[in-house]
mmCIF file of C-alpha atoms in Angstrom:
data_model
loop_
_atom_site.group_PDB
_atom_site.id
_atom_site.type_symbol
_atom_site.label_atom_id
_atom_site.label_comp_id
_atom_site.label_asym_id
_atom_site.label_seq_id
_atom_site.Cartn_x
_atom_site.Cartn_y
_atom_site.Cartn_z
ATOM 1 C CA SER A 1 11.398 -18.102 16.356
ATOM 2 C CA GLY A 2 13.230 -15.099 16.472
ATOM 3 C CA ILE A 3 16.854 -17.179 18.290
ATOM 4 C CA VAL A 4 19.744 -18.853 15.906
ATOM 5 C CA THR A 5 19.555 -21.647 18.261
ATOM 6 C CA THR A 6 17.527 -24.237 17.409
ATOM 7 C CA PRO A 7 17.985 -28.105 18.608
ATOM 8 C CA SER A 8 18.267 -30.766 16.087
ATOM 9 C CA SER A 9 15.417 -32.685 14.590
ATOM 10 C CA TRP A 10 14.348 -35.740 16.574
ATOM 11 C CA GLY A 11 15.705 -38.445 14.295
ATOM 12 C CA ARG A 12 19.314 -37.058 15.065
ATOM 13 C CA ARG A 13 18.486 -36.174 18.832
ATOM 14 C CA PHE A 14 17.376 -39.607 19.630
ATOM 15 C CA PHE A 15 19.294 -42.009 16.702
ATOM 16 C CA SER A 16 21.852 -39.788 15.935
ATOM 17 C CA VAL A 17 22.077 -41.496 12.645
ATOM 18 C CA PHE A 18 19.432 -39.797 10.029
ATOM 19 C CA GLY A 19 17.895 -36.368 10.668
ATOM 20 C CA LYS A 20 19.529 -32.280 10.508
ATOM 21 C CA ARG A 21 22.169 -31.983 12.821
ATOM 22 C CA ARG A 22 21.954 -28.345 14.395
ATOM 23 C CA CYS A 23 25.732 -27.847 16.494
ATOM 24 C CA LEU A 24 26.601 -25.374 18.818
ATOM 25 C CA ASP A 25 27.070 -21.801 17.865
ATOM 26 C CA ARG A 26 28.827 -19.841 20.591
ATOM 27 C CA PRO A 27 28.641 -16.788 19.190
ATOM 28 C CA GLN A 28 25.417 -16.828 17.183
ATOM 29 C CA PHE A 29 23.777 -17.819 20.930
ATOM 30 C CA ALA A 30 25.018 -15.153 22.413
ATOM 31 C CA LEU A 31 23.585 -12.657 20.697
ATOM 32 C CA ASP A 32 20.756 -15.012 21.806
ATOM 33 C CA VAL A 33 20.066 -13.736 24.531
ATOM 34 C CA VAL A 34 20.178 -10.523 23.267
ATOM 35 C CA ARG A 35 17.613 -11.056 20.609
ATOM 36 C CA LEU A 36 15.905 -11.673 23.598
ATOM 37 C CA LEU A 37 16.796 -9.114 25.255
ATOM 38 C CA LEU A 38 15.434 -6.128 22.485
ATOM 39 C CA PHE A 39 12.319 -9.062 22.228
ATOM 40 C CA TYR A 40 10.901 -7.794 25.658
ATOM 41 C CA HIS A 41 12.672 -4.547 25.521
ATOM 42 C CA ASN A 42 10.479 -3.833 21.910
ATOM 43 C CA HIS A 43 6.941 -5.486 24.036
ATOM 44 C CA GLY A 44 7.072 -3.122 26.782
ATOM 45 C CA TYR A 45 9.506 -5.050 29.123
ATOM 46 C CA SER A 46 12.376 -3.049 29.769
ATOM 47 C CA ALA A 47 14.063 -3.819 33.504
ATOM 48 C CA ALA A 48 13.597 -8.023 31.522
ATOM 49 C CA THR A 49 16.495 -9.811 31.970
ATOM 50 C CA VAL A 50 18.256 -13.596 30.434
ATOM 51 C CA ASP A 51 20.136 -15.456 31.856
ATOM 52 C CA THR A 52 21.264 -19.653 30.433
ATOM 53 C CA THR A 53 22.551 -22.676 31.176
ATOM 54 C CA VAL A 54 24.323 -25.151 28.893
ATOM 55 C CA ALA A 55 24.857 -28.521 30.474
ATOM 56 C CA PRO A 56 26.783 -31.984 29.140
ATOM 57 C CA ALA A 57 23.474 -34.292 27.655
ATOM 58 C CA GLY A 58 25.140 -37.257 26.466
ATOM 59 C CA ASP A 59 27.917 -38.181 24.114
ATOM 60 C CA GLY A 60 28.449 -34.384 21.721
ATOM 61 C CA GLN A 61 25.391 -33.097 22.644
ATOM 62 C CA VAL A 62 24.313 -29.764 25.407
ATOM 63 C CA ALA A 63 21.075 -29.263 27.074
ATOM 64 C CA ILE A 64 20.561 -25.123 26.796
ATOM 65 C CA THR A 65 18.231 -23.950 28.606
ATOM 66 C CA PHE A 66 17.013 -19.999 28.920
ATOM 67 C CA THR A 67 15.322 -18.555 31.492
ATOM 68 C CA VAL A 68 13.329 -14.596 31.542
ATOM 69 C CA HIS A 69 12.630 -12.901 33.716
ATOM 70 C CA GLU A 70 10.043 -10.758 33.078
ATOM 71 C CA GLY A 71 10.145 -8.122 35.786
ATOM 72 C CA GLU A 72 7.376 -5.918 35.587
ATOM 73 C CA PRO A 73 6.231 -3.634 32.312
ATOM 74 C CA THR A 74 5.962 -0.208 31.720
ATOM 75 C CA ARG A 75 2.935 0.365 30.612
ATOM 76 C CA ILE A 76 0.124 3.303 28.888
ATOM 77 C CA SER A 77 -0.771 5.715 31.818
ATOM 78 C CA ASP A 78 -2.121 8.521 29.003
ATOM 79 C CA LEU A 79 -3.159 7.996 25.963
ATOM 80 C CA VAL A 80 -3.012 11.346 23.081
ATOM 81 C CA ILE A 81 -5.334 10.749 19.849
ATOM 82 C CA SER A 82 -5.213 14.503 18.470
ATOM 83 C CA GLY A 83 -5.992 15.610 15.589
ATOM 84 C CA GLY A 84 -9.063 14.898 12.302
ATOM 85 C CA ASP A 85 -11.612 16.733 14.155
ATOM 86 C CA SER A 86 -13.381 17.248 10.485
ATOM 87 C CA ILE A 87 -13.231 13.939 9.994
ATOM 88 C CA PRO A 88 -17.036 13.211 10.042
ATOM 89 C CA GLU A 89 -16.239 9.036 10.246
ATOM 90 C CA ARG A 90 -14.017 9.768 13.188
ATOM 91 C CA ALA A 91 -15.229 7.708 15.951
ATOM 92 C CA ALA A 92 -15.190 4.218 14.353
ATOM 93 C CA VAL A 93 -11.670 5.527 12.968
ATOM 94 C CA VAL A 94 -10.378 5.038 16.363
ATOM 95 C CA ARG A 95 -12.282 2.785 17.270
ATOM 96 C CA LYS A 96 -10.889 -0.740 18.567
ATOM 97 C CA LEU A 97 -7.318 -0.316 18.842
ATOM 98 C CA GLY A 98 -4.283 -2.050 19.184
ATOM 99 C CA VAL A 99 -3.017 -0.092 22.604
ATOM 100 C CA ALA A 100 -5.018 0.719 25.602
ATOM 101 C CA VAL A 101 -4.309 2.430 29.137
ATOM 102 C CA GLY A 102 -3.033 0.286 31.452
ATOM 103 C CA GLY A 103 -1.192 -1.714 28.630
ATOM 104 C CA PRO A 104 1.731 -2.643 28.402
ATOM 105 C CA PHE A 105 4.296 0.302 26.722
ATOM 106 C CA ASP A 106 4.141 -2.587 22.881
ATOM 107 C CA LYS A 107 6.108 -0.608 20.578
ATOM 108 C CA TYR A 108 4.598 -3.314 17.746
ATOM 109 C CA ALA A 109 1.317 -2.891 19.119
ATOM 110 C CA ILE A 110 2.003 1.170 18.802
ATOM 111 C CA GLN A 111 3.136 0.633 14.925
ATOM 112 C CA ASP A 112 -0.123 -1.489 14.239
ATOM 113 C CA THR A 113 -1.880 0.887 15.122
ATOM 114 C CA ARG A 114 -0.701 3.722 13.310
ATOM 115 C CA ASP A 115 -0.539 1.256 10.467
ATOM 116 C CA THR A 116 -4.155 1.108 11.136
ATOM 117 C CA LEU A 117 -5.410 4.581 11.702
ATOM 118 C CA SER A 118 -3.688 5.392 9.480
ATOM 119 C CA ARG A 119 -5.176 2.385 6.556
ATOM 120 C CA ARG A 120 -8.691 3.182 7.967
ATOM 121 C CA LEU A 121 -7.876 7.078 6.708
ATOM 122 C CA ARG A 122 -7.097 5.809 3.759
ATOM 123 C CA ASN A 123 -11.001 4.287 3.400
ATOM 124 C CA THR A 124 -12.465 7.174 4.590
ATOM 125 C CA GLY A 125 -11.555 9.508 1.730
ATOM 126 C CA TYR A 126 -8.119 10.764 3.000
ATOM 127 C CA PRO A 127 -5.743 9.397 0.304
ATOM 128 C CA ASP A 128 -2.423 10.961 1.994
ATOM 129 C CA ALA A 129 -3.015 10.583 5.450
ATOM 130 C CA GLU A 130 0.281 10.029 7.762
ATOM 131 C CA VAL A 131 -0.162 9.719 11.355
ATOM 132 C CA PHE A 132 2.625 10.569 13.509
ATOM 133 C CA VAL A 133 3.446 9.059 17.434
ATOM 134 C CA GLY A 134 4.908 10.399 20.074
ATOM 135 C CA TYR A 135 5.590 9.149 23.436
ATOM 136 C CA ASP A 136 7.495 10.463 26.669
ATOM 137 C CA THR A 137 8.327 6.864 28.886
ATOM 138 C CA HIS A 138 9.601 7.822 32.606
ATOM 139 C CA THR A 139 11.775 5.371 34.087
ATOM 140 C CA ALA A 140 10.565 6.233 38.157
ATOM 141 C CA THR A 141 7.511 4.513 37.483
ATOM 142 C CA ASN A 142 7.332 2.262 35.065
ATOM 143 C CA THR A 143 5.287 4.252 32.699
ATOM 144 C CA ALA A 144 4.522 5.434 29.643
ATOM 145 C CA ALA A 145 2.592 8.527 27.800
ATOM 146 C CA VAL A 146 1.711 7.776 24.062
ATOM 147 C CA GLN A 147 0.540 10.364 21.627
ATOM 148 C CA PHE A 148 -1.565 9.724 17.943
ATOM 149 C CA THR A 149 -1.250 12.742 15.947
ATOM 150 C CA LEU A 150 -3.972 11.660 12.241
ATOM 151 C CA GLU A 151 -3.050 14.319 9.597
ATOM 152 C CA PRO A 152 -5.673 13.577 6.979
ATOM 153 C CA GLY A 153 -5.223 15.991 4.305
ATOM 154 C CA PRO A 154 -8.081 16.993 1.615
ATOM 155 C CA ARG A 155 -10.421 14.658 1.111
ATOM 156 C CA VAL A 156 -11.530 13.385 -1.639
ATOM 157 C CA HIS A 157 -13.814 11.898 -3.989
ATOM 158 C CA ILE A 158 -12.794 9.844 -7.174
ATOM 159 C CA SER A 159 -13.613 12.112 -10.589
ATOM 160 C CA PRO A 160 -12.383 11.024 -13.010
ATOM 161 C CA LEU A 161 -13.261 7.643 -13.565
ATOM 162 C CA ARG A 162 -10.967 6.106 -17.210
ATOM 163 C CA ILE A 163 -11.794 2.752 -18.125
ATOM 164 C CA ASP A 164 -8.337 0.944 -20.268
ATOM 165 C CA VAL A 165 -8.825 -2.038 -22.136
ATOM 166 C CA THR A 166 -6.512 -3.687 -24.533
ATOM 167 C CA PRO A 167 -8.624 -6.394 -25.821
ATOM 168 C CA ARG A 168 -6.421 -9.838 -26.621
ATOM 169 C CA ALA A 169 -4.841 -10.061 -30.082
ATOM 170 C CA GLY A 170 -6.919 -10.984 -32.474
ATOM 171 C CA ALA A 171 -10.278 -10.182 -30.184
ATOM 172 C CA THR A 172 -12.546 -7.450 -29.834
ATOM 173 C CA ARG A 173 -13.504 -6.609 -25.993
ATOM 174 C CA GLY A 174 -15.776 -8.672 -24.344
ATOM 175 C CA LEU A 175 -17.722 -6.620 -21.742
ATOM 176 C CA GLY A 176 -17.660 -3.126 -22.292
ATOM 177 C CA ASP A 177 -17.045 0.259 -20.089
ATOM 178 C CA ASP A 178 -20.764 0.064 -18.685
ATOM 179 C CA ALA A 179 -20.652 -3.572 -17.318
ATOM 180 C CA VAL A 180 -17.013 -2.845 -16.006
ATOM 181 C CA ARG A 181 -18.235 0.259 -13.798
ATOM 182 C CA ARG A 182 -20.966 -1.899 -12.776
ATOM 183 C CA VAL A 183 -18.708 -5.215 -12.216
ATOM 184 C CA SER A 184 -15.789 -2.894 -10.546
ATOM 185 C CA GLY A 185 -18.782 -1.237 -8.104
ATOM 186 C CA ILE A 186 -16.898 2.851 -8.873
ATOM 187 C CA HIS A 187 -18.520 5.780 -10.303
ATOM 188 C CA ASP A 188 -17.371 9.386 -10.473
ATOM 189 C CA GLY A 189 -18.165 11.133 -7.127
ATOM 190 C CA ASP A 190 -17.495 7.840 -4.799
ATOM 191 C CA LEU A 191 -15.613 8.488 -1.285
ATOM 192 C CA TYR A 192 -11.825 8.000 -1.818
ATOM 193 C CA SER A 193 -10.970 4.280 -0.082
ATOM 194 C CA GLU A 194 -8.582 1.983 -1.266
ATOM 195 C CA GLN A 195 -11.073 -0.762 0.223
ATOM 196 C CA ARG A 196 -13.002 -0.536 -2.824
ATOM 197 C CA LEU A 197 -10.181 0.005 -5.569
ATOM 198 C CA GLU A 198 -8.958 -3.504 -4.313
ATOM 199 C CA ARG A 199 -12.322 -5.338 -4.335
ATOM 200 C CA ALA A 200 -13.068 -3.988 -7.328
ATOM 201 C CA LYS A 201 -10.014 -5.296 -9.083
ATOM 202 C CA ARG A 202 -10.555 -8.801 -7.633
ATOM 203 C CA ALA A 203 -14.560 -8.137 -9.046
ATOM 204 C CA LEU A 204 -13.280 -8.076 -12.119
ATOM 205 C CA TYR A 205 -10.414 -10.644 -12.434
ATOM 206 C CA GLN A 206 -13.625 -12.661 -10.957
ATOM 207 C CA THR A 207 -15.172 -12.328 -14.171
ATOM 208 C CA GLU A 208 -12.826 -14.630 -16.024
ATOM 209 C CA ALA A 209 -12.521 -11.677 -18.778
ATOM 210 C CA TYR A 210 -9.015 -10.091 -17.658
ATOM 211 C CA ASP A 211 -5.792 -11.760 -17.417
ATOM 212 C CA LEU A 212 -4.227 -8.294 -15.555
ATOM 213 C CA VAL A 213 -6.782 -6.096 -14.288
ATOM 214 C CA ALA A 214 -4.416 -2.817 -12.658
ATOM 215 C CA VAL A 215 -6.326 0.104 -10.546
ATOM 216 C CA ARG A 216 -4.221 3.214 -10.297
ATOM 217 C CA ALA A 217 -4.852 6.201 -8.494
ATOM 218 C CA ASP A 218 -3.223 9.663 -9.709
ATOM 219 C CA THR A 219 -0.659 10.086 -7.253
ATOM 220 C CA ALA A 220 -2.121 13.809 -6.651
ATOM 221 C CA SER A 221 -5.301 15.165 -6.661
ATOM 222 C CA ASP A 222 -6.363 17.457 -8.925
ATOM 223 C CA PRO A 223 -4.940 22.133 -8.857
ATOM 224 C CA ASN A 224 -7.901 23.105 -9.172
ATOM 225 C CA ASP A 225 -10.417 20.927 -6.965
ATOM 226 C CA PRO A 226 -8.203 19.684 -4.121
ATOM 227 C CA GLY A 227 -11.034 17.356 -3.654
ATOM 228 C CA ARG A 228 -11.219 14.771 -6.780
ATOM 229 C CA ARG A 229 -8.454 12.794 -7.539
ATOM 230 C CA GLY A 230 -8.672 10.553 -10.833
ATOM 231 C CA VAL A 231 -8.149 6.332 -11.012
ATOM 232 C CA THR A 232 -7.890 4.293 -13.886
ATOM 233 C CA LEU A 233 -9.182 0.766 -14.000
ATOM 234 C CA ASP A 234 -6.268 -0.617 -16.482
#
């Protein structure tokens, strides 16, 4: 799915009268080789090569073959996750990641792992968390050292929780604030969690009492108390 060159549809290839006809675009065909090389290189196969053949296959038709020689991958020799030593749930945050020592130096997997770590931190009370990635590759040994650095920022609890409801025109509110808090499952003092905020939004939608629900967290903590951040159910 990552290359432009695509065969004509089954009907066009076998009956030549209906279906989608796709012609050989030689400039794009040459670029497809580059696309495949980038794909393999980003997955850790920096020695990969791609050969192509174009052979006649009947009147006005050609058969195309891409032959990929993967070669030996660059493998992760060292994996370090530093920072965040004060996080109570650190062991859970860093477990079962998508990269491991001995695995390919896969840039896609490394990016996915960075996103996973960031998401887990934001779900355990760290809305401003950042994760930085660094790596060193060693061509002679086909190895790479990868490091993730956790910068969690302050641990945050929700406070205050604000509820802002706009009734339908000509109608009164169907649910009071206490009911909204109970349905949402969010209360003052709860540990900040993006996952819980999204779950609260879905729970309020499921009551069918609202046409639109938004859950908004303040962009910054209270300067007098960086451990607290307001959230609005709107």
